Coordinates of C-alpha atoms in Angstrom, one line a residue:
M2 CA 20.0 -34.5 -8.4
I3 CA 19.1 -34.7 -4.7
S4 CA 16.2 -32.4 -3.8
M5 CA 15.1 -32.2 -0.2
H6 CA 12.2 -30.6 1.6
I7 CA 13.0 -29.6 5.2
A8 CA 10.4 -28.2 7.7
I9 CA 11.5 -26.2 10.7
I10 CA 9.0 -26.0 13.5
G11 CA 9.6 -22.9 15.6
C12 CA 10.8 -19.6 14.2
G13 CA 12.7 -18.4 17.2
R14 CA 16.4 -17.7 17.3
I15 CA 17.4 -21.3 16.7
G16 CA 14.7 -21.9 14.0
Q17 CA 15.6 -18.8 12.0
S18 CA 19.4 -19.4 12.3
L19 CA 19.0 -23.0 11.2
A20 CA 16.8 -21.9 8.3
S21 CA 19.4 -19.4 7.2
L22 CA 22.1 -22.0 7.3
L23 CA 20.1 -24.6 5.4
L24 CA 19.1 -22.0 2.7
N25 CA 22.7 -22.2 1.5
E26 CA 22.8 -26.0 1.4
W27 CA 22.8 -27.3 -2.2
Y28 CA 20.5 -30.2 -1.6
V29 CA 17.7 -28.1 0.0
S30 CA 15.0 -27.2 -2.5
E31 CA 12.1 -26.5 -0.2
L32 CA 11.8 -24.9 3.3
S33 CA 8.6 -24.9 5.3
L34 CA 8.7 -22.7 8.4
V35 CA 6.1 -23.0 11.1
D36 CA 5.3 -20.9 14.2
V37 CA 2.1 -20.4 16.1
A38 CA 2.8 -16.6 16.5
P39 CA 0.4 -14.9 14.0
N40 CA 2.1 -14.0 10.7
L41 CA 5.7 -14.7 12.1
A42 CA 6.5 -17.6 9.9
K43 CA 5.1 -15.9 6.8
A44 CA 7.2 -12.8 7.5
V45 CA 10.3 -14.8 8.1
A46 CA 9.7 -16.8 4.9
E47 CA 9.4 -13.6 2.9
D48 CA 12.7 -12.4 4.3
F49 CA 14.4 -15.7 3.3
R50 CA 13.0 -15.5 -0.2
H51 CA 14.9 -12.2 -0.6
A52 CA 18.0 -13.9 0.8
S53 CA 17.7 -16.8 -1.7
V54 CA 17.8 -14.3 -4.5
A55 CA 21.1 -12.9 -3.2
L56 CA 22.4 -16.4 -2.9
R57 CA 21.3 -17.2 -6.5
R58 CA 19.3 -20.2 -5.2
D59 CA 15.8 -21.3 -6.2
V60 CA 14.4 -22.5 -3.0
E61 CA 10.6 -22.7 -2.4
I62 CA 10.0 -21.2 1.0
E63 CA 6.6 -21.1 2.8
G64 CA 5.5 -20.0 6.2
Y65 CA 2.6 -21.5 8.2
E66 CA 0.9 -21.2 11.6
N67 CA -0.2 -24.8 11.9
V68 CA 2.0 -27.9 11.6
K69 CA -0.9 -29.7 9.9
D70 CA -0.2 -27.6 6.8
V71 CA 3.2 -29.1 6.2
E72 CA 3.2 -32.0 3.8
K73 CA 5.7 -34.5 2.4
A74 CA 8.8 -33.2 4.2
D75 CA 12.0 -35.3 4.0
M76 CA 13.1 -33.9 7.4
V77 CA 11.2 -32.1 10.1
V78 CA 13.3 -30.3 12.7
V79 CA 11.5 -29.4 15.9
T80 CA 13.0 -26.4 17.6
A81 CA 9.8 -25.0 19.2
G82 CA 9.5 -24.5 22.9
A83 CA 10.5 -22.3 25.8
P84 CA 14.1 -21.2 25.7
R85 CA 16.5 -21.8 28.5
R86 CA 17.6 -19.0 30.8
A87 CA 21.1 -18.9 32.3
D88 CA 19.7 -19.8 35.8
Q89 CA 17.8 -22.9 34.5
S90 CA 18.8 -26.4 33.8
R91 CA 17.5 -28.0 30.6
R92 CA 15.3 -30.3 32.8
D93 CA 13.5 -27.2 34.2
L94 CA 11.9 -26.8 30.8
A95 CA 10.4 -30.3 30.7
V96 CA 6.8 -29.8 31.8
K97 CA 6.3 -26.5 29.8
N98 CA 7.7 -28.0 26.6
A99 CA 6.1 -31.4 26.8
G100 CA 2.6 -30.2 25.9
I101 CA 4.1 -28.3 22.9
I102 CA 6.0 -31.3 21.6
K103 CA 3.0 -33.6 22.0
N104 CA 0.8 -31.3 20.0
I105 CA 3.4 -30.9 17.3
A106 CA 3.9 -34.7 17.0
E107 CA 0.2 -35.4 16.7
G108 CA -0.3 -32.6 14.3
I109 CA 2.5 -33.1 11.8
Y110 CA 3.0 -36.9 11.6
H111 CA -0.1 -37.8 9.6
K112 CA 1.1 -35.9 6.4
N113 CA 4.8 -36.6 6.9
K114 CA 5.0 -40.3 7.8
D115 CA 8.1 -40.9 5.7
A116 CA 10.0 -37.9 7.1
W117 CA 12.9 -38.0 9.5
F118 CA 12.1 -36.1 12.7
L119 CA 15.1 -34.3 14.4
I120 CA 14.1 -33.2 17.9
V121 CA 16.3 -30.4 19.4
T122 CA 13.8 -28.8 21.9
N123 CA 15.1 -29.1 25.5
P124 CA 15.3 -31.2 27.5
V125 CA 16.0 -32.9 24.2
D126 CA 16.3 -36.6 25.3
A127 CA 13.0 -36.5 27.2
M128 CA 11.3 -34.6 24.4
A129 CA 12.6 -37.0 21.7
T130 CA 11.2 -39.8 23.9
L131 CA 7.9 -38.1 24.0
F132 CA 7.8 -37.4 20.2
Y133 CA 8.5 -41.1 19.6
Q134 CA 5.8 -42.2 22.1
A135 CA 3.3 -39.9 20.4
T136 CA 4.1 -41.0 16.8
K137 CA 5.6 -44.5 17.2
S138 CA 7.8 -43.5 14.2
G139 CA 11.1 -45.3 13.9
R140 CA 12.6 -42.2 12.2
V141 CA 12.8 -40.0 15.3
V142 CA 16.3 -38.7 16.2
G143 CA 17.3 -36.5 19.1
S144 CA 20.2 -34.1 18.7
G145 CA 21.4 -35.5 22.0
T146 CA 25.0 -35.0 23.1
H147 CA 26.4 -34.1 19.6
L148 CA 26.7 -30.5 20.7
D149 CA 28.3 -31.6 24.0
T150 CA 30.8 -33.7 21.9
I151 CA 31.7 -30.6 19.8
R152 CA 32.2 -28.6 23.0
F153 CA 34.3 -31.4 24.5
R154 CA 36.6 -31.6 21.5
S155 CA 36.9 -27.8 21.4
E156 CA 38.0 -27.6 25.0
I157 CA 40.5 -30.4 24.6
A158 CA 42.0 -28.8 21.5
R159 CA 42.3 -25.4 23.2
R160 CA 44.0 -26.8 26.2
L161 CA 46.5 -28.9 24.1
G162 CA 47.0 -26.2 21.5
A163 CA 46.0 -28.8 18.9
S164 CA 43.8 -28.6 15.8
T165 CA 40.2 -29.6 16.4
A166 CA 40.4 -31.8 13.4
D167 CA 43.0 -33.9 15.3
I168 CA 40.7 -34.6 18.2
E169 CA 38.6 -37.7 18.5
G170 CA 36.2 -38.4 21.4
F171 CA 32.6 -38.4 22.3
V172 CA 30.1 -37.4 25.1
A173 CA 27.2 -39.8 25.7
G174 CA 24.2 -40.0 28.0
E175 CA 22.0 -37.0 28.6
H176 CA 22.3 -33.6 26.9
G177 CA 22.6 -31.8 30.3
E178 CA 23.5 -32.7 33.8
A179 CA 24.0 -36.4 33.3
A180 CA 26.3 -36.1 30.2
V181 CA 29.0 -38.7 30.2
P182 CA 32.4 -37.7 28.7
L183 CA 33.8 -40.9 27.2
W184 CA 37.5 -40.5 27.9
S185 CA 38.2 -44.0 26.6
T186 CA 37.3 -42.7 23.1
V187 CA 39.6 -39.7 23.2
K188 CA 42.6 -39.6 20.9
V189 CA 44.8 -36.9 19.5
R190 CA 46.1 -37.5 16.0
G191 CA 45.2 -41.2 16.7
V192 CA 47.3 -41.3 19.9
R193 CA 46.1 -41.7 23.5
L194 CA 45.3 -38.5 25.3
E195 CA 47.7 -39.4 28.1
D196 CA 50.7 -39.1 25.7
F197 CA 49.8 -35.4 25.1
V198 CA 48.9 -34.2 28.5
R199 CA 51.8 -32.8 30.5
E200 CA 49.9 -32.1 33.6
D201 CA 48.1 -34.5 35.9
V202 CA 45.6 -36.4 33.7
A203 CA 42.9 -36.4 36.4
T204 CA 43.1 -32.7 36.8
F205 CA 43.0 -32.1 33.1
R206 CA 39.9 -34.3 32.8
N207 CA 38.1 -32.5 35.6
E208 CA 38.8 -29.1 34.2
I209 CA 37.6 -30.1 30.7
E210 CA 34.4 -31.6 32.2
K211 CA 33.7 -28.5 34.3
A212 CA 34.2 -26.2 31.3
V213 CA 31.9 -28.3 29.0
K214 CA 29.2 -28.4 31.7
E215 CA 29.3 -24.7 32.3
I216 CA 29.9 -23.2 28.9
A217 CA 26.2 -23.1 27.7
A218 CA 25.1 -21.2 30.8
R219 CA 27.9 -18.7 30.4
I220 CA 27.1 -18.1 26.7
I221 CA 23.4 -17.6 27.6
R222 CA 24.3 -15.2 30.5
Y223 CA 26.3 -12.9 28.3
S224 CA 24.8 -13.2 24.8
G225 CA 21.2 -14.3 25.6
A226 CA 21.3 -17.7 23.9
T227 CA 23.4 -20.4 22.4
I228 CA 22.8 -20.3 18.6
H229 CA 25.7 -20.8 16.3
G230 CA 27.2 -23.9 17.9
P231 CA 23.8 -25.7 18.1
V232 CA 22.6 -24.9 14.5
H233 CA 25.9 -26.0 13.0
A234 CA 25.7 -29.2 15.0
F235 CA 22.1 -29.8 13.8
R236 CA 23.2 -29.2 10.2
E237 CA 25.8 -31.9 10.5
I238 CA 23.2 -34.4 11.7
I239 CA 20.8 -33.4 8.9
R240 CA 23.5 -33.8 6.3
S241 CA 24.6 -37.2 7.7
I242 CA 21.0 -38.5 7.4
L243 CA 19.7 -36.9 4.2
L244 CA 23.0 -37.3 2.2
N245 CA 23.8 -40.7 3.7
E246 CA 27.2 -39.5 4.9
A247 CA 27.1 -42.2 7.6
K248 CA 29.2 -40.1 10.1
I249 CA 29.7 -41.3 13.7
L250 CA 27.9 -38.8 15.8
S251 CA 26.7 -38.9 19.4
V252 CA 22.9 -38.5 18.9
A253 CA 19.9 -39.8 20.8
S254 CA 18.1 -43.0 19.8
P255 CA 16.0 -45.5 21.8
Y256 CA 17.8 -47.2 24.7
K257 CA 16.2 -49.9 26.8
I258 CA 15.6 -49.2 30.5
E259 CA 13.6 -51.4 32.8
N260 CA 10.3 -52.1 30.9
S261 CA 10.5 -49.0 28.7
E262 CA 12.8 -47.1 26.3
V263 CA 14.2 -43.6 26.5
Y264 CA 16.2 -41.6 24.0
L265 CA 19.8 -41.5 25.1
S266 CA 23.0 -40.6 23.2
L267 CA 25.7 -43.0 22.2
P268 CA 28.3 -42.7 19.4
S269 CA 26.3 -43.9 16.4
I270 CA 26.6 -44.3 12.7
V271 CA 24.0 -41.8 11.4
S272 CA 22.8 -42.4 7.9
S273 CA 19.7 -42.6 5.7
S274 CA 19.2 -46.1 7.1
G275 CA 18.9 -44.8 10.6
V276 CA 21.0 -44.5 13.8
Q277 CA 23.2 -47.5 14.7
P278 CA 25.0 -47.2 18.1
V279 CA 28.7 -48.3 17.9
L280 CA 31.6 -48.5 20.3
F281 CA 29.5 -49.3 23.4
K282 CA 31.2 -52.7 24.0
N283 CA 34.5 -50.9 24.1
L284 CA 33.6 -48.5 26.8
T285 CA 34.9 -48.8 30.4
D286 CA 32.7 -50.3 33.1
E287 CA 32.6 -46.9 34.8
E288 CA 31.4 -45.2 31.6
K289 CA 28.7 -47.8 31.1
K290 CA 27.5 -47.3 34.7
K291 CA 27.3 -43.6 34.2
I292 CA 25.3 -44.1 31.0
E293 CA 22.8 -46.2 33.0
I294 CA 22.5 -43.4 35.5
A295 CA 21.9 -41.0 32.7
A296 CA 19.2 -43.2 31.2
K297 CA 17.4 -43.3 34.6
A298 CA 17.6 -39.5 34.9
I299 CA 16.2 -39.1 31.4
Y300 CA 13.3 -41.5 32.2
K301 CA 12.6 -39.6 35.4
T302 CA 12.4 -36.3 33.5
F303 CA 10.2 -37.9 30.9
K304 CA 7.8 -39.3 33.4
E305 CA 7.5 -36.1 35.3
A306 CA 7.0 -34.1 32.2
T307 CA 4.3 -36.3 30.8
R308 CA 2.4 -37.1 34.0
D309 CA -0.6 -35.0 32.9
L310 CA -0.5 -35.9 29.2
N311 CA -2.6 -38.5 27.6
L312 CA -0.1 -40.6 25.7
R313 CA -1.4 -43.5 23.6

């Protein structure tokens, strides 16, 4: 019987929503919730204990104020950090969140060296890079452009009147301004996109890309935050790793750039063995060029965010 301990760092809207989702996952036997706000995590944990009774699930749930209190987790999901406003880009959060991520990394790693670390705090690619630099753990994964990929497929399906289950295709690069829609990977029921689009293909692509780029800000503007799409995306990554589902997901892992590495998203096999990028050699030259541009943008954000931090 699989029995997993998942720790969630940050009890804001994303952290609480993810915990609620994971509470109903059959393989989760223990949840550790952490937030620096006095008594918040303990109160949320108590609330979830009541929920677990209604779900007829025996899940051990604890709340802490210090990440150092978490031990022997199988998966640590880092959601803590300043949330994005509608008028902000994800990169605008970099400096503010960098110090938070560094402190979490240094505080939690010692007692959880065998854990997987899923970083979702924005700007996620730079923050995953920072977490990796601070811990040197080979088990750090960024949620990357998996959510962008979901939004990409959703928009394509809506425009074509197709089922989302029939849509293949990925977004790579940066979760944000330098996201790269990989049109060469798009298929509908296994057939090229061009065979389904009745309008000008270039116009169709431009409209999809614009919609995907703007949708998060629109949701934030009118509802206050993106919550449900992200947490279900994170759940899919968590399951693929902990249950060894080996799905192909566009998540962030180390990518060589100049004399360093940054976390950048590529379609990858995601399993209990790690993250293995695939399909890269099949991409067009233009897509590969845009991915290189994204890598440089992520590196720039990372360097600016960590300028005043003492990284080992």
